[in-house]
Short mmCIF file of the C-alpha atoms (twelve columns), coordinates in Angstrom:
data_MODEL
# 
_entry.id   MODEL 
# 
loop_
_atom_site.group_PDB 
_atom_site.id 
_atom_site.type_symbol 
_atom_site.label_atom_id 
_atom_site.label_alt_id 
_atom_site.label_comp_id 
_atom_site.label_asym_id 
_atom_site.label_seq_id 
_atom_site.Cartn_x 
_atom_site.Cartn_y 
_atom_site.Cartn_z 
_atom_site.pdbx_PDB_model_num 
ATOM 1  C CA . UNK A 1  -31.793 26.851 -17.399 1 
ATOM 2  C CA . UNK A 2  -33.656 29.976 -18.120 1 
ATOM 3  C CA . UNK A 3  -37.398 29.555 -18.009 1 
ATOM 4  C CA . UNK A 4  -37.709 31.107 -21.453 1 
ATOM 5  C CA . UNK A 5  -35.293 28.666 -23.070 1 
ATOM 6  C CA . UNK A 6  -36.851 25.735 -21.225 1 
ATOM 7  C CA . UNK A 7  -40.293 26.733 -22.516 1 
ATOM 8  C CA . UNK A 8  -38.993 27.105 -26.080 1 
ATOM 9  C CA . UNK A 9  -37.380 23.657 -25.936 1 
ATOM 10 C CA . UNK A 10 -40.563 22.094 -24.555 1 
ATOM 11 C CA . UNK A 11 -42.643 23.755 -27.254 1 
ATOM 12 C CA . UNK A 12 -40.284 22.574 -29.990 1 
ATOM 13 C CA . UNK A 13 -40.414 19.030 -28.589 1 
ATOM 14 C CA . UNK A 14 -44.220 19.014 -28.528 1 
ATOM 15 C CA . UNK A 15 -44.328 20.433 -32.045 1 
ATOM 16 C CA . UNK A 16 -41.944 17.727 -33.217 1 
ATOM 17 C CA . UNK A 17 -43.911 14.930 -31.569 1 
ATOM 18 C CA . UNK A 18 -47.128 16.181 -33.155 1 
ATOM 19 C CA . UNK A 19 -45.557 16.474 -36.589 1 
ATOM 20 C CA . UNK A 20 -44.010 13.006 -36.327 1 
ATOM 21 C CA . UNK A 21 -47.358 11.547 -35.224 1 
ATOM 22 C CA . UNK A 22 -49.059 13.244 -38.173 1 
ATOM 23 C CA . UNK A 23 -46.455 11.747 -40.473 1 
ATOM 24 C CA . UNK A 24 -46.994 8.321  -38.951 1 
ATOM 25 C CA . UNK A 25 -50.747 8.659  -39.323 1 
ATOM 26 C CA . UNK A 26 -50.594 9.768  -42.951 1 
ATOM 27 C CA . UNK A 27 -47.595 7.653  -43.912 1 
ATOM 28 C CA . UNK A 28 -45.632 10.762 -44.890 1 
ATOM 29 C CA . UNK A 29 -41.924 10.137 -44.238 1 
ATOM 30 C CA . UNK A 30 -41.085 13.811 -44.757 1 
ATOM 31 C CA . UNK A 31 -43.302 14.875 -41.845 1 
ATOM 32 C CA . UNK A 32 -41.935 12.017 -39.758 1 
ATOM 33 C CA . UNK A 33 -38.363 13.141 -40.391 1 
ATOM 34 C CA . UNK A 34 -39.135 16.815 -39.774 1 
ATOM 35 C CA . UNK A 35 -40.835 15.921 -36.504 1 
ATOM 36 C CA . UNK A 36 -37.874 13.867 -35.387 1 
ATOM 37 C CA . UNK A 37 -35.519 16.704 -36.330 1 
ATOM 38 C CA . UNK A 38 -37.523 19.157 -34.210 1 
ATOM 39 C CA . UNK A 39 -37.358 16.764 -31.275 1 
ATOM 40 C CA . UNK A 40 -33.583 16.471 -31.720 1 
ATOM 41 C CA . UNK A 41 -33.329 20.262 -31.788 1 
ATOM 42 C CA . UNK A 42 -35.270 20.471 -28.531 1 
ATOM 43 C CA . UNK A 43 -32.955 17.928 -26.929 1 
ATOM 44 C CA . UNK A 44 -29.909 19.880 -28.133 1 
ATOM 45 C CA . UNK A 45 -31.335 23.080 -26.641 1 
ATOM 46 C CA . UNK A 46 -31.797 21.325 -23.311 1 
ATOM 47 C CA . UNK A 47 -28.238 19.964 -23.368 1 
ATOM 48 C CA . UNK A 48 -26.888 23.424 -24.216 1 
ATOM 49 C CA . UNK A 49 -28.745 24.966 -21.292 1 
ATOM 50 C CA . UNK A 50 -27.569 22.181 -18.952 1 
ATOM 51 C CA . UNK A 51 -23.958 22.864 -19.942 1 
ATOM 52 C CA . UNK A 52 -24.451 26.579 -19.351 1 
ATOM 53 C CA . UNK A 53 -25.958 25.861 -15.919 1 
ATOM 54 C CA . UNK A 54 -23.064 23.574 -14.940 1 
ATOM 55 C CA . UNK A 55 -20.513 26.139 -16.111 1 
ATOM 56 C CA . UNK A 56 -22.267 28.823 -14.078 1 
ATOM 57 C CA . UNK A 57 -22.234 26.571 -11.001 1 
ATOM 58 C CA . UNK A 58 -18.489 25.996 -11.415 1 
ATOM 59 C CA . UNK A 59 -17.822 29.709 -11.763 1 
ATOM 60 C CA . UNK A 60 -20.016 30.512 -8.772  1 
ATOM 61 C CA . UNK A 61 -18.093 28.026 -6.596  1 
ATOM 62 C CA . UNK A 62 -14.716 29.445 -7.596  1 
# 
């Protein structure tokens, strides 16, 4: 995984956790949902990068 993409995913996850926590604290379901969506996006970015890394490993071995 590129360091840049890994950092972006980590930042998005932290942002999502903070927004969800804010929503929990204030009782705002919209912020809760947006925070959870950002965390899901971060997870998807990590999965995408993992797939790219595995594909690169396969190509490198061939």
